[in-house]
Short mmCIF file of C-alpha atoms and ligand atoms in Angstrom, two decimals:
data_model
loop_
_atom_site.label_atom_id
_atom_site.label_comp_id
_atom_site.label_asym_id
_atom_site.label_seq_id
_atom_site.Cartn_x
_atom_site.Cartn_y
_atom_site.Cartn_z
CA UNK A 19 2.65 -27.22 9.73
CA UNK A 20 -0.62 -26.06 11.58
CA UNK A 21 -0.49 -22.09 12.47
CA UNK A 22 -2.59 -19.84 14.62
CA UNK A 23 -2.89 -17.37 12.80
CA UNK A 24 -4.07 -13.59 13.78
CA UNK A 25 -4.59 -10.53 12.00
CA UNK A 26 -4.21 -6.48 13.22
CA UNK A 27 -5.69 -4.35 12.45
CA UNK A 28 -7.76 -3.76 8.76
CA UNK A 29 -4.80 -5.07 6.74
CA UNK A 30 -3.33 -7.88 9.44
CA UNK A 31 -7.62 -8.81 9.20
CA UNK A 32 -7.55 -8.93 5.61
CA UNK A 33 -4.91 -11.11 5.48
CA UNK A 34 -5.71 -13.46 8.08
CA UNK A 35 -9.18 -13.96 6.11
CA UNK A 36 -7.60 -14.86 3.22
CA UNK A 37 -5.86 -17.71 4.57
CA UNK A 38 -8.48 -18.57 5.65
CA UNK A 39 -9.99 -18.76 2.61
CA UNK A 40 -6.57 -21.25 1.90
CA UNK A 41 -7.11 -23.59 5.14
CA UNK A 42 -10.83 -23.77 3.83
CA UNK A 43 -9.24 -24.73 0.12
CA UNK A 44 -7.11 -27.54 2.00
CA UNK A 45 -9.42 -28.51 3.75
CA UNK A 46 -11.78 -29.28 1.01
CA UNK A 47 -9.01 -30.15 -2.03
CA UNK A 48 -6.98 -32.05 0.36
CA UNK A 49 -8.82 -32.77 3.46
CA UNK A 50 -5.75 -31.43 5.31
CA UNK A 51 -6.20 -28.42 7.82
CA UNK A 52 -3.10 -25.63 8.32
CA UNK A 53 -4.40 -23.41 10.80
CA UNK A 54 -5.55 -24.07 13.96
CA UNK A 55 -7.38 -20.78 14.35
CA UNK A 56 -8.12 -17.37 12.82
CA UNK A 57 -8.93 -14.22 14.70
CA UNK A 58 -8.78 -11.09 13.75
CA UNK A 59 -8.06 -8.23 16.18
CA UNK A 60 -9.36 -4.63 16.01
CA UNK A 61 -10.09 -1.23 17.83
CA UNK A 62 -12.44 -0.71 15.03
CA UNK A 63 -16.03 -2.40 14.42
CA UNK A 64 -16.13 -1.04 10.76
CA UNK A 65 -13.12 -2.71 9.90
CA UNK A 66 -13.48 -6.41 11.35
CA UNK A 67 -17.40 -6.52 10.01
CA UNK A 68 -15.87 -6.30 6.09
CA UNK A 69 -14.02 -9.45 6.58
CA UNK A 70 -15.66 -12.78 4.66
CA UNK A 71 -14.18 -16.02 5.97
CA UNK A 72 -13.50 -15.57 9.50
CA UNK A 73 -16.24 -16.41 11.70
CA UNK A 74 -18.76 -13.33 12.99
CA UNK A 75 -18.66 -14.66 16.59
CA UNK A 76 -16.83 -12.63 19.48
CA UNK A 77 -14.28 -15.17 19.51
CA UNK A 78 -12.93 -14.64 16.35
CA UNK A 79 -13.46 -11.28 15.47
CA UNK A 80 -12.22 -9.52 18.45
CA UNK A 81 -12.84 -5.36 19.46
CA UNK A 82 -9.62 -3.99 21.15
CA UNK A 83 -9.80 -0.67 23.38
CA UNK A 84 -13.33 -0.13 22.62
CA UNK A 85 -13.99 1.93 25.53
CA UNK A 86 -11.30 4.32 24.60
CA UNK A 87 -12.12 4.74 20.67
CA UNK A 88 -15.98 3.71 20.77
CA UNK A 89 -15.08 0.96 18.35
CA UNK A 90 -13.45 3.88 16.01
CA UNK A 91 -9.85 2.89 15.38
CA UNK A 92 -7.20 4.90 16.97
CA UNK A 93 -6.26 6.77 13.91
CA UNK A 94 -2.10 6.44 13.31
CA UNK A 95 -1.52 6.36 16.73
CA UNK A 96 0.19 3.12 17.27
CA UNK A 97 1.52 4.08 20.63
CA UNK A 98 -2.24 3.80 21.53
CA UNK A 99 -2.79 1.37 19.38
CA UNK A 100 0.16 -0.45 21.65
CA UNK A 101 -1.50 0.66 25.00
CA UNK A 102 -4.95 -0.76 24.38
CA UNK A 103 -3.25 -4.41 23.15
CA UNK A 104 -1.60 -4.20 26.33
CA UNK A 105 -4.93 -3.59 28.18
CA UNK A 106 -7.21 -6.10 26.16
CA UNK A 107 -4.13 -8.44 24.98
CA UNK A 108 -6.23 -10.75 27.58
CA UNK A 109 -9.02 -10.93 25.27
CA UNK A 110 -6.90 -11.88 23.01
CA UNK A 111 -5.18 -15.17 24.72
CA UNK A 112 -8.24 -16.33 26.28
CA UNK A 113 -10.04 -16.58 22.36
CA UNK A 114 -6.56 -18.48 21.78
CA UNK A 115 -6.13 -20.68 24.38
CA UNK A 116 -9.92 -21.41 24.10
CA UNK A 117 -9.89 -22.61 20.72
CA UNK A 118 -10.59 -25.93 19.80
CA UNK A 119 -7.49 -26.76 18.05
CA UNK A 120 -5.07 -25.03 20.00
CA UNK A 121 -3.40 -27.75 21.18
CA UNK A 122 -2.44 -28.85 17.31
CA UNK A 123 -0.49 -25.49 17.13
CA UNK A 124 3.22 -25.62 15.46
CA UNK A 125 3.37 -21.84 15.57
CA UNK A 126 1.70 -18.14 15.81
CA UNK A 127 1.72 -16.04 12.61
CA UNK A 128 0.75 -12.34 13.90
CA UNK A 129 -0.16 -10.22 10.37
CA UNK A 130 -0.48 -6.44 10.30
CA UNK A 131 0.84 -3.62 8.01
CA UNK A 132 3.57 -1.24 10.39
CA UNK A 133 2.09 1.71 8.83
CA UNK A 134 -1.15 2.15 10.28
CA UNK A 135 -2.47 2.72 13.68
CA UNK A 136 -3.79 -0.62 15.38
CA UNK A 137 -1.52 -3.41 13.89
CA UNK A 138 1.38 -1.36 14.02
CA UNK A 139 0.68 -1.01 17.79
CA UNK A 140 -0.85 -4.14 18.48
CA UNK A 141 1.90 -6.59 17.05
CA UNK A 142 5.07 -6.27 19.08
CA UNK A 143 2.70 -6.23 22.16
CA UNK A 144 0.45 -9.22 21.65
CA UNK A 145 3.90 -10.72 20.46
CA UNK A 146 5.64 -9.77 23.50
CA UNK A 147 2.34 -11.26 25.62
CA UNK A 148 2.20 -14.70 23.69
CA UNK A 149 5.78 -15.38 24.11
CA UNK A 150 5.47 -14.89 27.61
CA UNK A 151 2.39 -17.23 27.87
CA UNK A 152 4.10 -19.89 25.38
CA UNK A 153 7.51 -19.50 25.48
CA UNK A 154 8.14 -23.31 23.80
CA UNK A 155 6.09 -22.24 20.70
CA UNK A 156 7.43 -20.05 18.05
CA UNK A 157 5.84 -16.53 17.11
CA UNK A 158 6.45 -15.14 13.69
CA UNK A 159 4.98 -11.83 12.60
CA UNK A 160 3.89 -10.94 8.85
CA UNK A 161 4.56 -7.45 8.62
CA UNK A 162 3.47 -5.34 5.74
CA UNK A 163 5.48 -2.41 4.62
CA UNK A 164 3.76 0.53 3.49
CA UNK A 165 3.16 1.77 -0.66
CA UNK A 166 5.87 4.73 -1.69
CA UNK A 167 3.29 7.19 -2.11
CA UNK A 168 2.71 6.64 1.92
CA UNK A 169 5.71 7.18 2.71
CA UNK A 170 6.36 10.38 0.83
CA UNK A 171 3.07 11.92 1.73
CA UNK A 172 2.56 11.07 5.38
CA UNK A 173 5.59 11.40 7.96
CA UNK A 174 3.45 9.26 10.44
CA UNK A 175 3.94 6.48 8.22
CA UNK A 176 8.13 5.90 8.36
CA UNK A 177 7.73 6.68 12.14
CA UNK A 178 5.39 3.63 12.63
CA UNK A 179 7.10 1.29 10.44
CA UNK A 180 10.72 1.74 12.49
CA UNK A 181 9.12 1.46 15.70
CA UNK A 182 6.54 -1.14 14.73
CA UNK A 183 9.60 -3.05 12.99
CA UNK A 184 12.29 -2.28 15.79
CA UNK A 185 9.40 -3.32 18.54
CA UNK A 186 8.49 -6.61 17.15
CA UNK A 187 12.21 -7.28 16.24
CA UNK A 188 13.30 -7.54 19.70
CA UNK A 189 10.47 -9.99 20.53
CA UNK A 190 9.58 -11.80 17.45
CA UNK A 191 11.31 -15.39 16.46
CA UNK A 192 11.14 -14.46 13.28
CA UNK A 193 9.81 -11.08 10.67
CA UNK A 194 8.58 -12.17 7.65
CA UNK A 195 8.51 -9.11 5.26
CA UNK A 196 6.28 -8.00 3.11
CA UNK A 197 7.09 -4.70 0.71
CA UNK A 198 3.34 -3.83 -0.53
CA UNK A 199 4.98 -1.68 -3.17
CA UNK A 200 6.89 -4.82 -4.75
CA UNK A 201 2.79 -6.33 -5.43
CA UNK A 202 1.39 -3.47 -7.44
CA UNK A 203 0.14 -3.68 -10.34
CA UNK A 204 -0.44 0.00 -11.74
CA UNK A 205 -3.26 -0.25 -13.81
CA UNK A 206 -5.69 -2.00 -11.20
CA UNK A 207 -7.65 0.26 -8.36
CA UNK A 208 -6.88 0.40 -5.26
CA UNK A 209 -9.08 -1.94 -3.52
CA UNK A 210 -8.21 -4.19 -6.26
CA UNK A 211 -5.11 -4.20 -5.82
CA UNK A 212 -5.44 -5.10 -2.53
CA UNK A 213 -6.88 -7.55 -3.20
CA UNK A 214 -4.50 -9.11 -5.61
CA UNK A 215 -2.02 -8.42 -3.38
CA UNK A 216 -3.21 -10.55 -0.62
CA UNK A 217 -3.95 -13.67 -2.26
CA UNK A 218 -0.46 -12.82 -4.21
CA UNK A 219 0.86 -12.85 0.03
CA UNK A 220 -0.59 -15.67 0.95
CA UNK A 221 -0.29 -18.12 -2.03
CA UNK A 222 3.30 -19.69 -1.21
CA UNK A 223 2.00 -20.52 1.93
CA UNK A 224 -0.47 -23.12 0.74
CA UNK A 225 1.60 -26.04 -0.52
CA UNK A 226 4.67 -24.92 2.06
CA UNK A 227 1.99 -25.88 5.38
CA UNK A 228 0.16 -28.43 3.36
CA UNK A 229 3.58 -30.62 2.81
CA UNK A 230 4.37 -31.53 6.11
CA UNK A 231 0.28 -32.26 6.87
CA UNK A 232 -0.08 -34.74 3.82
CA UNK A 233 -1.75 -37.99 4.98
CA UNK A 234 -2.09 -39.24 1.50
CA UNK A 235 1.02 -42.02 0.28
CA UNK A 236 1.02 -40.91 -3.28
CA UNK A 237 1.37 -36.96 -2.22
CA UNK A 238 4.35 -37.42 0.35
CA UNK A 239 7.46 -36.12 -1.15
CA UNK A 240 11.05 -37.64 -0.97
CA UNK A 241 12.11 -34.92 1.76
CA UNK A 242 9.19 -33.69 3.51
CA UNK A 243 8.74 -30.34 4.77
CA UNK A 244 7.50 -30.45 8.08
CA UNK A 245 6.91 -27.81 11.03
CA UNK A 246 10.62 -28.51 12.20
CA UNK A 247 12.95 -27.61 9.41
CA UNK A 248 10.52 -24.72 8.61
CA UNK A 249 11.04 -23.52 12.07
CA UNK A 250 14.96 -24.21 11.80
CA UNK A 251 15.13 -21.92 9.02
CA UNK A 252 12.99 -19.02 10.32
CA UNK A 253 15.00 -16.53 12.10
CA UNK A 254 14.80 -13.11 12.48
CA UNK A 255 14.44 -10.88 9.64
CA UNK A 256 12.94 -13.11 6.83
CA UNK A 257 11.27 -12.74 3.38
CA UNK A 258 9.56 -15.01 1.17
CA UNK A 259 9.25 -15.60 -2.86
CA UNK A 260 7.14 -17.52 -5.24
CA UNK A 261 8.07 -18.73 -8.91
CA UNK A 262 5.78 -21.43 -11.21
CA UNK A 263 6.40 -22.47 -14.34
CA UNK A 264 3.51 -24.29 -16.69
CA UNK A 265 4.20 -27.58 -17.53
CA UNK A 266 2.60 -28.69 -20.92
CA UNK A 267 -0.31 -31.23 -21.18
CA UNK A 268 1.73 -34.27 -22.48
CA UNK A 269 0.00 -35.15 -25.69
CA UNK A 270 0.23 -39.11 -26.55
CA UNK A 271 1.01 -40.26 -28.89
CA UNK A 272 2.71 -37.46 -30.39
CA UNK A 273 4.97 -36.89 -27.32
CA UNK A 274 7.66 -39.90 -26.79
CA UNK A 275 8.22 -40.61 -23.73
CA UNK A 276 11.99 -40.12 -22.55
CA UNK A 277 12.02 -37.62 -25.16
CA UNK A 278 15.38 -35.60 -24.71
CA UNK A 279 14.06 -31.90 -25.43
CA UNK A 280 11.46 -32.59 -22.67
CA UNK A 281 14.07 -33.67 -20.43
CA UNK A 282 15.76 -30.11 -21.22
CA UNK A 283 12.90 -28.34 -21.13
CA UNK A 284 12.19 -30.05 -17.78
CA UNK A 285 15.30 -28.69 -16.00
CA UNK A 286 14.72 -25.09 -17.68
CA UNK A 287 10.97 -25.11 -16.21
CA UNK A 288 12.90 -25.37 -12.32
CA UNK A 289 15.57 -22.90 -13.47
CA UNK A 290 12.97 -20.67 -14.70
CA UNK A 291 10.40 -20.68 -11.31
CA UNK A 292 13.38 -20.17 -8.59
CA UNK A 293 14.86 -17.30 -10.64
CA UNK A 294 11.47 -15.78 -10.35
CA UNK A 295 11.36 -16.63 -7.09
CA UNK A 296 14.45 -14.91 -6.26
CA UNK A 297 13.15 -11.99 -8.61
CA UNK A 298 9.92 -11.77 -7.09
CA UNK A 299 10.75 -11.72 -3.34
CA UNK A 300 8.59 -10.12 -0.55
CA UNK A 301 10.86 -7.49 0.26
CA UNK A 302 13.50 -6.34 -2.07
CA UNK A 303 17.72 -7.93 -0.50
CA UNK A 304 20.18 -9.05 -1.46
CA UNK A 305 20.62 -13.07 -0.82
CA UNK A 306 24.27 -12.87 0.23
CA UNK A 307 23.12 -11.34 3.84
CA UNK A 308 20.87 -14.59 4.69
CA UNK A 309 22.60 -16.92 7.18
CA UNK A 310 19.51 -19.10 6.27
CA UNK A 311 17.70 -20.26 3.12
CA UNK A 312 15.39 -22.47 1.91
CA UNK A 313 14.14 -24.08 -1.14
CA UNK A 314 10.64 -25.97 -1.65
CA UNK A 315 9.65 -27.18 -5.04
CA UNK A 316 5.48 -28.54 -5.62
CA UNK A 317 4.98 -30.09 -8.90
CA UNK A 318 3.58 -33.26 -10.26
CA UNK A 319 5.62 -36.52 -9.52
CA UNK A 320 7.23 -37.15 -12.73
CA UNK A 321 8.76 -33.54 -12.97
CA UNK A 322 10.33 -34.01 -9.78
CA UNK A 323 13.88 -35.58 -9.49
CA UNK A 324 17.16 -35.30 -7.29
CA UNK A 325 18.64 -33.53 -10.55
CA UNK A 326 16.20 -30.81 -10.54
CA UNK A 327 16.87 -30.28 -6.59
CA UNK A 328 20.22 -30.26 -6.64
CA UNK A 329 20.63 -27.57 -9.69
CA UNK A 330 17.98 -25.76 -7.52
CA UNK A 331 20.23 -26.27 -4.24
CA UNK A 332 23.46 -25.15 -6.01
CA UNK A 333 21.68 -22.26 -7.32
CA UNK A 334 20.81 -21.09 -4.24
CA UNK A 335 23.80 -21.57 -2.66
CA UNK A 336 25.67 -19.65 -5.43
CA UNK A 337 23.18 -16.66 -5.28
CA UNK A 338 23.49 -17.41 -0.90
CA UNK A 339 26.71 -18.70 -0.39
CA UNK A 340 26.64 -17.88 3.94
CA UNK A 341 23.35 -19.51 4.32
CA UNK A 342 22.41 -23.16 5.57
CA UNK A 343 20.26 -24.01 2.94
CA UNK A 344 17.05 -26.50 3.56
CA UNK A 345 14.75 -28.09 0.84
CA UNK A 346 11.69 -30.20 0.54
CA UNK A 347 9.15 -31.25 -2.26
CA UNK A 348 5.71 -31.77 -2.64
CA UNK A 349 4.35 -34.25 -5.48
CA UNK A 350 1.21 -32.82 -5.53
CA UNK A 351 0.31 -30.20 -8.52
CA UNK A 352 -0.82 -31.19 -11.91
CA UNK A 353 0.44 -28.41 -14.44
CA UNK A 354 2.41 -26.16 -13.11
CA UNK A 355 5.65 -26.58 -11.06
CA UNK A 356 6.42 -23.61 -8.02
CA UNK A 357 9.46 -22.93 -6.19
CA UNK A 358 9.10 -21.02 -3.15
CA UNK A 359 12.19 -19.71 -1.52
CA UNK A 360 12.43 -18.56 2.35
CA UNK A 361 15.88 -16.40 2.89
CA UNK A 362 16.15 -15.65 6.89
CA UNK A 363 18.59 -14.20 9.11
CA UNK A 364 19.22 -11.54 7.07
CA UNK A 365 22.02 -9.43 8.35
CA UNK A 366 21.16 -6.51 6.46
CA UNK A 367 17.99 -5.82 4.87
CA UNK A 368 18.14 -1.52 3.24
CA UNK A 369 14.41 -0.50 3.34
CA UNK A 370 14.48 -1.32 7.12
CA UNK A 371 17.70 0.39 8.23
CA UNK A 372 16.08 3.49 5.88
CA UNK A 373 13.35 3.69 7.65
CA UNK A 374 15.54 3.57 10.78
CA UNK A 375 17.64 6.44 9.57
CA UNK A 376 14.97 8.80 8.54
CA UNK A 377 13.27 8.82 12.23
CA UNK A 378 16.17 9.44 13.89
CA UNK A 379 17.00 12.29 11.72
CA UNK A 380 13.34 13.70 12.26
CA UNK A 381 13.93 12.88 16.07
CA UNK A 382 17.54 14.90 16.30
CA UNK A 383 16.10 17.67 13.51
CA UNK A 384 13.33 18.36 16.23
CA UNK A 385 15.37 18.05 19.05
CA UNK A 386 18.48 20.46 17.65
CA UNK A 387 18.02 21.72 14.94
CA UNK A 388 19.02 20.45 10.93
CA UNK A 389 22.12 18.91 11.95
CA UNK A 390 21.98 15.36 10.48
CA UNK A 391 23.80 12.47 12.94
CA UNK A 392 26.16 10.18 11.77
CA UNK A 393 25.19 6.26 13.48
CA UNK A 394 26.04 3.04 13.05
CA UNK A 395 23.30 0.30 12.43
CA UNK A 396 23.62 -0.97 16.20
CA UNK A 397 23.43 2.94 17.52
CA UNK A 398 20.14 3.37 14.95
CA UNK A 399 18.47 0.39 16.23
CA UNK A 400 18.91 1.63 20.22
CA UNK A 401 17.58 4.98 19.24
CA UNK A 402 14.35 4.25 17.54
CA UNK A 403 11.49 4.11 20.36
CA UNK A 404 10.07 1.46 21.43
CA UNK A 405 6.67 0.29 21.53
CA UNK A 406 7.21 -2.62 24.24
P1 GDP B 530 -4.70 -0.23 11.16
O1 GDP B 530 -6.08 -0.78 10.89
O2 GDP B 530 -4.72 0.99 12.03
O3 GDP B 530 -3.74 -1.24 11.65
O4 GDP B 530 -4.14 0.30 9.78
P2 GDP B 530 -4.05 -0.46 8.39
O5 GDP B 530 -4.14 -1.92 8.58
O6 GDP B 530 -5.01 0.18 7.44
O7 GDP B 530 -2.55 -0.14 8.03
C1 GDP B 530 -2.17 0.78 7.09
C2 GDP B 530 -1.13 0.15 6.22
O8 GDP B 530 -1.57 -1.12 5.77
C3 GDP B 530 -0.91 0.97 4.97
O9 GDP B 530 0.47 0.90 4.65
C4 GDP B 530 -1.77 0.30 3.92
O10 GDP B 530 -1.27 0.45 2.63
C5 GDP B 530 -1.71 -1.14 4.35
N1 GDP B 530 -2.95 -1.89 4.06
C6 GDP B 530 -4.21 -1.61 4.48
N2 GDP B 530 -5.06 -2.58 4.07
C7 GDP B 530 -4.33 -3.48 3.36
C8 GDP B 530 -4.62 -4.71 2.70
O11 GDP B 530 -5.74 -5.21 2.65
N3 GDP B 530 -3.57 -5.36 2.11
C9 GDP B 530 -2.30 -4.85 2.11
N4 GDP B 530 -1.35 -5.57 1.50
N5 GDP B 530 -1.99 -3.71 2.74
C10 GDP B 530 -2.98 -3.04 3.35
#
């Protein structure tokens, strides 16, 4: 699966560069290409020169609403954030649409974090404006949720992330969510940690797009994963995990082959990576609400088997019994198998509908008072504003 991929904003750009940095990895490893462009969209200059892969030119690296913020940023303002998407969004398309590989484009992939100014804004607009360009071609949006120490200190923070989220909801095919606090690791810095989390982000994606672009024989798997049933599964709100497990050098002659502990051990090594893929997801739900899952498994040929997919399948289904579950594999790693699971169409996902209560209780507290409403999801959802 090829995506366009484009980041807003200083976290959206960060994250777009580092798949880049993947698409350069395939491209070089596997001579197989997954995106079919990288931009990275701004309203600050600062911002979009820190970035390492993608490219310096105009093109790529593209200043929004620089005549309103001097090339600045617009603060935590997302509503202006919004308004100068909507004024430059055209900048935007025409670096798209101009790109040399457009035409090889499965999907969009629109990154940002909800809780700042400019990708919070930008998203559900630019969204909005490519579906109405391309309405055959399917826009997802990688949203990152802000750390717990944001959202305790700064009120501005919950307030963008319902209306970011509730905006690009309603125009999105799919929201693919990302809970930054679930990546920390507490003894790293900051910018560290950033950057661990970003890679850690971006990492399932590399074998999941480079499965269904495999021109090699040896590396095509038994049930490919291409664009299509990765585009059947994605549907509204979405998150992702990643589990490996080593797999042991296999030592001749000391190791028999057929050996029956390594045929146990085998099965425990698939066990082990989609439990930690179900323990390690993007965004912290509970499996039961997807209507949609799916399962992909990379690992070297002779690990792979319809045993190990089926325990995997009925695993799945146990832990998702509502959802229509997909799967593929990918013979393609040497010692270390992954499992990478996709649960969509989630009907209920807590930290969102949170966020959704707390603004509307700041809304009605500031409107009349303490009292605290009583809503339903559906009545929550129409109350948040809009950023569209
Ligand atoms: P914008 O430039 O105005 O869109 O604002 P930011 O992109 O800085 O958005 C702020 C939110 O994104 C906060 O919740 C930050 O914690 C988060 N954030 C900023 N940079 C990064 C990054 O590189 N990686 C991750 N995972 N989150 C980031």
């Amino acid at each position: 699966m090829k995506l366009f991929v484009i980041g807003c904003g200083q976290c959206g750009g960060r994250i777009a560069d580092e798949f880049c940095r993947i698409n350069v990895k395939a491209r070089v490893q596997r001579g197989i290409d997954i995106v079919t462009g990288i931009i990275a969209v701004n309203t600050d200059i600062a911002d979009l020169s820190g970035l390492s892969f993608i490219r310096r030119d105009y093109q790529h690296r593209i200043v929004i609403g620089g005549q309103r913020t001097s090339g600045h940023g617009v603060g935590k303002i997302n509503e202006l954030g919004a308004e100068v998407a909507r004024d430059d969004g055209d900048k935007v398309l025409e670096a798209i649409s101009t790109s040399p590989q457009f035409a090889e484009t499965d999907a969009f992939l629109l990154i940002g974090g909800c809780g700042g100014g400019t990708g919070s804004g930008a998203i559900p607009v630019l969204t909005q404006q490519l579906k109405d360009r391309y309405p055959e071609k399917p826009v997802y949006a990688l949203i990152v949720l802000p750390f717990k120490h944001e959202e305790l200190t700064e009120e501005r923070t919950v307030y963008n992330a319902a209306t970011c989220l509730k905006s690009v909801y309603l125009v999105a095919d799919a929201v693919l969510l990302v809970d930054n606090q679930r990546y920390v690791r507490k003894n790293l810095s900051l910018r560290r940690n950033l950057f661990r989390i970003n890679s850690s982000i971006v990492e399932p994606f590399y074998n999941l797009l480079c499965s269904g672009e495999e021109k090699r024989p040896e590396f095509i798997g038994s049930k490919i994963l291409d664009a299509g049933d990765i585009i059947q599964t994605l549907t509204g709100w979405t998150v992702i995990g990643h589990g490996k497990a080593p797999i042991p050098r296999i030592n001749f002659p000391f190791n028999i082959k057929g050996d029956f502990v390594d045929k146990v051990k085998e099965a425990q090594r698939g066990v082990k990576a989609i439990n930690e893929a179900i323990g390690e997801l993007s965004l912290r739900c509970n499996p039961k609400d997807a209507r949609k899952a799916l399962y992909f498994v990379s690992a070297p040929h002779h690990e792979m088997n319809v045993e190990l997919m089926n325990e995997l399948g009925t695993i799945l289904k146990r832990l998702a019994p509502d959802a229509i579950i997909g799967s593929g594999d990918y013979p393609r790693e040497k010692h270390v198998l992954n499992v990478t699971v996709i649960l969509s169409e989630l009907a209920y996902v807590g930290k969102i509908m949170d966020y959704f209560s707390r603004v509307i209780l700041y809304l009605a507290t500031k409107k009349r008072g303490a009292e605290r409403p009583q809503r339903g999801i559906e009545e929550a959802f129409r109350d948040i504003p809009s950023l569209l």
